[in-house]
């Protein structure tokens, strides 16, 4: 079925399945209900583990009505409601509401973040036609920890190379390559830059639009407090303040030693 393009390594308790199948083998008509048991599997597009705890999927001739599907994504709880549309057994549209709480993501030595999304995934046709992910993502906690190498001879500052523990946020495919974003990202908890250059706190609201391959960021982030160092100069400076304005494409503010 279409889930084979989305999930991998399924295991767990059997679900209760009450289905009738008719029609042609290429475009079967499936009617009935699946009551989900406890299942675990990997999500190919995200490279993450998901566990389902409960929920109901009603098959209604080309439409799956998803009701109160609850589970965890990398340990963070979520709930999904809405509709998935099929053409035969192929994905042909979605209208889903997804709510989560403190879902973690880590990318090697670059950043660590926990987010609480309240988003919708909508679209018609197959995934390559381009679905839209829209809504609000609250950043419960986030840390940018990428360290930088300092070359005192050439006076070059470059990110340290990190390979161990790296986790890409998504895997390329029809869904992710064509996914359109219309998101508001808000800081409801602690956000920090903490590396060998700076230790500063941040808060603000950002808009995230475009496609995953060409993300556009707007809005602003306020620098609340912290310390930093200027490469090639001695000492460390405190009292950092100001605003990073993504709409203007430049930062504003005054840093006091």
Short mmCIF file of C-alpha atoms in Angstrom, two decimals:
data_model
loop_
_atom_site.label_atom_id
_atom_site.label_comp_id
_atom_site.label_asym_id
_atom_site.label_seq_id
_atom_site.Cartn_x
_atom_site.Cartn_y
_atom_site.Cartn_z
CA UNK A 1 0.00 0.00 0.00
CA UNK A 2 0.95 3.71 -0.17
CA UNK A 3 2.36 3.53 3.39
CA UNK A 4 5.26 1.52 1.99
CA UNK A 5 6.64 4.75 0.50
CA UNK A 6 6.36 6.52 3.86
CA UNK A 7 7.27 4.08 6.65
CA UNK A 8 9.88 1.39 7.30
CA UNK A 9 10.68 -1.24 9.94
CA UNK A 10 7.11 -1.60 11.28
CA UNK A 11 6.60 -3.68 14.42
CA UNK A 12 4.21 -3.93 17.36
CA UNK A 13 0.76 -5.16 18.33
CA UNK A 14 -1.72 -6.00 15.56
CA UNK A 15 -4.45 -3.52 14.82
CA UNK A 16 -8.10 -4.51 14.62
CA UNK A 17 -8.96 -4.60 10.91
CA UNK A 18 -12.51 -4.74 9.55
CA UNK A 19 -12.34 -4.08 5.81
CA UNK A 20 -14.10 -5.14 2.65
CA UNK A 21 -12.28 -4.90 -0.69
CA UNK A 22 -13.94 -4.66 -4.12
CA UNK A 23 -13.43 -3.04 -7.51
CA UNK A 24 -10.49 -3.57 -9.86
CA UNK A 25 -7.07 -4.73 -8.71
CA UNK A 26 -5.50 -1.48 -9.98
CA UNK A 27 -8.10 0.72 -8.28
CA UNK A 28 -9.60 -1.26 -5.43
CA UNK A 29 -12.53 0.05 -3.40
CA UNK A 30 -11.79 -0.38 0.28
CA UNK A 31 -14.43 0.23 2.95
CA UNK A 32 -14.26 -0.35 6.68
CA UNK A 33 -12.30 0.54 9.80
CA UNK A 34 -8.87 -0.02 11.30
CA UNK A 35 -8.49 0.44 15.05
CA UNK A 36 -4.81 1.02 15.68
CA UNK A 37 -2.83 -1.01 18.17
CA UNK A 38 0.57 -0.06 19.54
CA UNK A 39 2.89 0.22 16.52
CA UNK A 40 6.46 1.40 15.99
CA UNK A 41 8.09 2.31 12.67
CA UNK A 42 10.55 4.66 10.99
CA UNK A 43 9.48 7.66 8.90
CA UNK A 44 11.51 7.68 5.69
CA UNK A 45 11.02 11.40 4.97
CA UNK A 46 12.21 12.52 8.41
CA UNK A 47 14.61 9.76 9.38
CA UNK A 48 12.88 9.50 12.77
CA UNK A 49 11.16 6.85 14.85
CA UNK A 50 7.41 7.06 15.45
CA UNK A 51 5.25 5.09 17.86
CA UNK A 52 1.45 4.96 17.57
CA UNK A 53 -0.59 4.32 20.70
CA UNK A 54 -4.22 4.59 19.59
CA UNK A 55 -6.56 5.92 16.93
CA UNK A 56 -9.10 5.04 14.27
CA UNK A 57 -8.78 5.04 10.46
CA UNK A 58 -12.04 4.77 8.51
CA UNK A 59 -11.77 3.70 4.84
CA UNK A 60 -14.44 5.49 2.79
CA UNK A 61 -13.93 4.68 -0.93
CA UNK A 62 -10.82 6.67 -1.79
CA UNK A 63 -10.63 8.56 1.50
CA UNK A 64 -9.10 7.68 4.85
CA UNK A 65 -10.75 9.51 7.75
CA UNK A 66 -8.15 9.73 10.53
CA UNK A 67 -9.53 10.27 14.03
CA UNK A 68 -7.66 10.81 17.29
CA UNK A 69 -4.45 9.12 16.15
CA UNK A 70 -2.05 9.58 19.07
CA UNK A 71 1.56 8.62 19.47
CA UNK A 72 5.11 9.91 19.91
CA UNK A 73 7.75 11.19 17.48
CA UNK A 74 11.26 10.79 18.90
CA UNK A 75 9.63 10.67 22.33
CA UNK A 76 7.47 13.80 21.94
CA UNK A 77 3.68 13.26 21.99
CA UNK A 78 1.45 14.20 19.04
CA UNK A 79 -2.12 13.86 17.75
CA UNK A 80 -3.36 13.74 14.14
CA UNK A 81 -6.87 14.25 12.74
CA UNK A 82 -8.14 14.74 9.19
CA UNK A 83 -8.33 13.05 5.80
CA UNK A 84 -5.97 11.27 3.43
CA UNK A 85 -7.12 10.76 -0.17
CA UNK A 86 -6.18 7.80 -2.33
CA UNK A 87 -6.25 6.95 -6.01
CA UNK A 88 -6.23 3.19 -5.95
CA UNK A 89 -3.61 2.62 -3.26
CA UNK A 90 -1.52 5.69 -4.17
CA UNK A 91 -1.52 8.89 -2.13
CA UNK A 92 -3.65 11.52 -3.88
CA UNK A 93 -4.17 14.34 -1.39
CA UNK A 94 -4.13 15.24 2.30
CA UNK A 95 -5.96 17.48 4.75
CA UNK A 96 -4.42 16.81 8.16
CA UNK A 97 -4.21 18.72 11.45
CA UNK A 98 -1.14 17.85 13.49
CA UNK A 99 -0.50 18.95 17.07
CA UNK A 100 2.64 18.02 19.02
CA UNK A 101 4.42 18.83 22.26
CA UNK A 102 8.17 19.10 22.94
CA UNK A 103 9.27 17.03 19.94
CA UNK A 104 13.09 16.92 19.86
CA UNK A 105 15.46 17.18 16.92
CA UNK A 106 19.25 17.13 16.97
CA UNK A 107 21.67 17.82 14.15
CA UNK A 108 25.11 16.62 15.16
CA UNK A 109 27.23 19.43 16.56
CA UNK A 110 25.13 22.19 14.94
CA UNK A 111 21.90 22.59 16.88
CA UNK A 112 19.48 20.97 19.31
CA UNK A 113 15.81 21.96 19.47
CA UNK A 114 12.47 20.97 21.00
CA UNK A 115 9.34 22.18 19.22
CA UNK A 116 5.57 22.11 19.78
CA UNK A 117 3.84 22.29 16.36
CA UNK A 118 0.22 23.15 15.61
CA UNK A 119 0.14 22.76 11.84
CA UNK A 120 -1.91 21.59 8.88
CA UNK A 121 -0.67 19.55 5.91
CA UNK A 122 -2.90 20.11 2.88
CA UNK A 123 -2.79 19.40 -0.83
CA UNK A 124 -4.51 17.69 -3.74
CA UNK A 125 -3.07 15.16 -6.15
CA UNK A 126 0.11 13.11 -5.66
CA UNK A 127 2.93 14.44 -3.41
CA UNK A 128 4.92 15.70 -6.42
CA UNK A 129 2.14 18.26 -7.04
CA UNK A 130 3.28 20.07 -3.90
CA UNK A 131 1.60 19.98 -0.50
CA UNK A 132 1.56 22.89 1.98
CA UNK A 133 2.65 22.77 5.62
CA UNK A 134 1.19 25.78 7.45
CA UNK A 135 0.66 26.90 11.04
CA UNK A 136 2.62 27.72 14.17
CA UNK A 137 5.70 26.05 15.61
CA UNK A 138 6.62 27.02 19.17
CA UNK A 139 10.29 26.57 20.04
CA UNK A 140 10.21 25.23 23.60
CA UNK A 141 14.00 25.04 23.82
CA UNK A 142 16.74 25.55 21.28
CA UNK A 143 20.52 25.73 21.25
CA UNK A 144 22.87 26.55 18.38
CA UNK A 145 26.13 24.85 19.37
CA UNK A 146 28.12 24.86 16.11
CA UNK A 147 31.76 25.65 16.93
CA UNK A 148 34.01 27.65 14.62
CA UNK A 149 37.64 27.25 13.64
CA UNK A 150 39.75 30.38 13.79
CA UNK A 151 42.71 30.73 11.42
CA UNK A 152 44.85 33.54 12.91
CA UNK A 153 47.18 33.66 9.88
CA UNK A 154 44.57 34.08 7.16
CA UNK A 155 42.06 35.64 9.59
CA UNK A 156 39.35 33.24 8.49
CA UNK A 157 36.44 32.06 10.63
CA UNK A 158 34.87 28.79 9.46
CA UNK A 159 32.45 26.23 10.96
CA UNK A 160 34.04 23.16 12.50
CA UNK A 161 33.48 19.99 10.55
CA UNK A 162 30.95 17.73 12.25
CA UNK A 163 30.09 14.25 11.05
CA UNK A 164 29.43 12.09 14.10
CA UNK A 165 25.83 12.10 15.21
CA UNK A 166 24.64 14.12 12.25
CA UNK A 167 20.92 13.76 11.45
CA UNK A 168 19.44 15.34 8.36
CA UNK A 169 16.03 16.90 9.06
CA UNK A 170 14.53 15.20 6.02
CA UNK A 171 15.19 12.70 3.26
CA UNK A 172 14.69 13.70 -0.34
CA UNK A 173 11.52 12.46 -2.00
CA UNK A 174 8.39 13.68 -3.80
CA UNK A 175 6.84 14.89 -0.55
CA UNK A 176 9.81 16.81 0.88
CA UNK A 177 11.23 18.14 -2.40
CA UNK A 178 7.90 19.74 -3.34
CA UNK A 179 6.66 20.69 0.14
CA UNK A 180 5.69 24.38 0.47
CA UNK A 181 6.05 26.10 3.85
CA UNK A 182 3.93 28.80 5.44
CA UNK A 183 4.99 28.72 9.08
CA UNK A 184 5.34 31.06 12.03
CA UNK A 185 8.12 30.06 14.41
CA UNK A 186 7.87 31.58 17.90
CA UNK A 187 10.19 31.32 20.88
CA UNK A 188 8.15 30.31 23.92
CA UNK A 189 11.14 29.00 25.85
CA UNK A 190 14.89 29.36 26.00
CA UNK A 191 16.87 29.89 22.78
CA UNK A 192 20.63 30.30 22.97
CA UNK A 193 23.72 30.49 20.84
CA UNK A 194 26.36 28.68 22.87
CA UNK A 195 29.68 27.91 21.24
CA UNK A 196 33.32 29.03 21.30
CA UNK A 197 32.37 32.48 19.93
CA UNK A 198 29.24 33.47 21.88
CA UNK A 199 26.88 32.62 24.71
CA UNK A 200 23.78 34.74 24.15
CA UNK A 201 20.02 34.42 24.70
CA UNK A 202 17.51 35.03 21.91
CA UNK A 203 13.75 35.47 21.53
CA UNK A 204 11.46 36.45 18.68
CA UNK A 205 9.04 35.40 15.96
CA UNK A 206 10.02 34.34 12.46
CA UNK A 207 8.11 33.51 9.29
CA UNK A 208 9.32 30.51 7.31
CA UNK A 209 8.11 30.25 3.72
CA UNK A 210 9.22 28.80 0.38
CA UNK A 211 10.26 25.21 -0.21
CA UNK A 212 12.60 23.08 1.89
CA UNK A 213 15.24 23.48 -0.81
CA UNK A 214 14.81 27.28 -0.85
CA UNK A 215 13.62 28.43 2.57
CA UNK A 216 12.86 32.14 3.05
CA UNK A 217 13.01 33.56 6.59
CA UNK A 218 11.39 36.82 7.71
CA UNK A 219 10.77 38.56 11.00
CA UNK A 220 13.23 39.45 13.73
CA UNK A 221 15.03 37.99 16.73
CA UNK A 222 16.01 40.04 19.79
CA UNK A 223 19.36 39.49 21.47
CA UNK A 224 18.49 39.59 25.16
CA UNK A 225 21.76 39.07 27.05
CA UNK A 226 25.05 37.21 27.03
CA UNK A 227 28.72 37.35 26.20
CA UNK A 228 30.80 37.02 23.03
CA UNK A 229 34.32 37.28 21.75
CA UNK A 230 35.67 38.93 18.64
CA UNK A 231 38.02 36.62 16.71
CA UNK A 232 41.63 37.80 16.49
CA UNK A 233 41.15 40.13 19.49
CA UNK A 234 41.77 39.33 23.13
CA UNK A 235 39.09 39.34 25.79
CA UNK A 236 35.43 38.51 26.01
CA UNK A 237 32.63 41.07 25.83
CA UNK A 238 29.35 41.17 27.79
CA UNK A 239 26.11 43.12 27.61
CA UNK A 240 25.23 41.96 24.08
CA UNK A 241 21.96 43.45 22.85
CA UNK A 242 20.21 44.31 19.60
CA UNK A 243 17.94 42.88 16.92
CA UNK A 244 18.58 40.53 14.03
CA UNK A 245 16.20 41.70 11.31
CA UNK A 246 15.74 39.06 8.63
CA UNK A 247 13.42 41.27 6.59
CA UNK A 248 16.11 43.91 6.14
CA UNK A 249 18.84 41.32 5.81
CA UNK A 250 21.06 42.95 8.42
CA UNK A 251 21.49 43.17 12.18
CA UNK A 252 20.89 46.25 14.26
CA UNK A 253 21.92 47.20 17.80
CA UNK A 254 24.85 48.12 19.93
CA UNK A 255 27.19 45.71 21.68
CA UNK A 256 28.71 47.13 24.82
CA UNK A 257 31.93 45.73 26.23
#
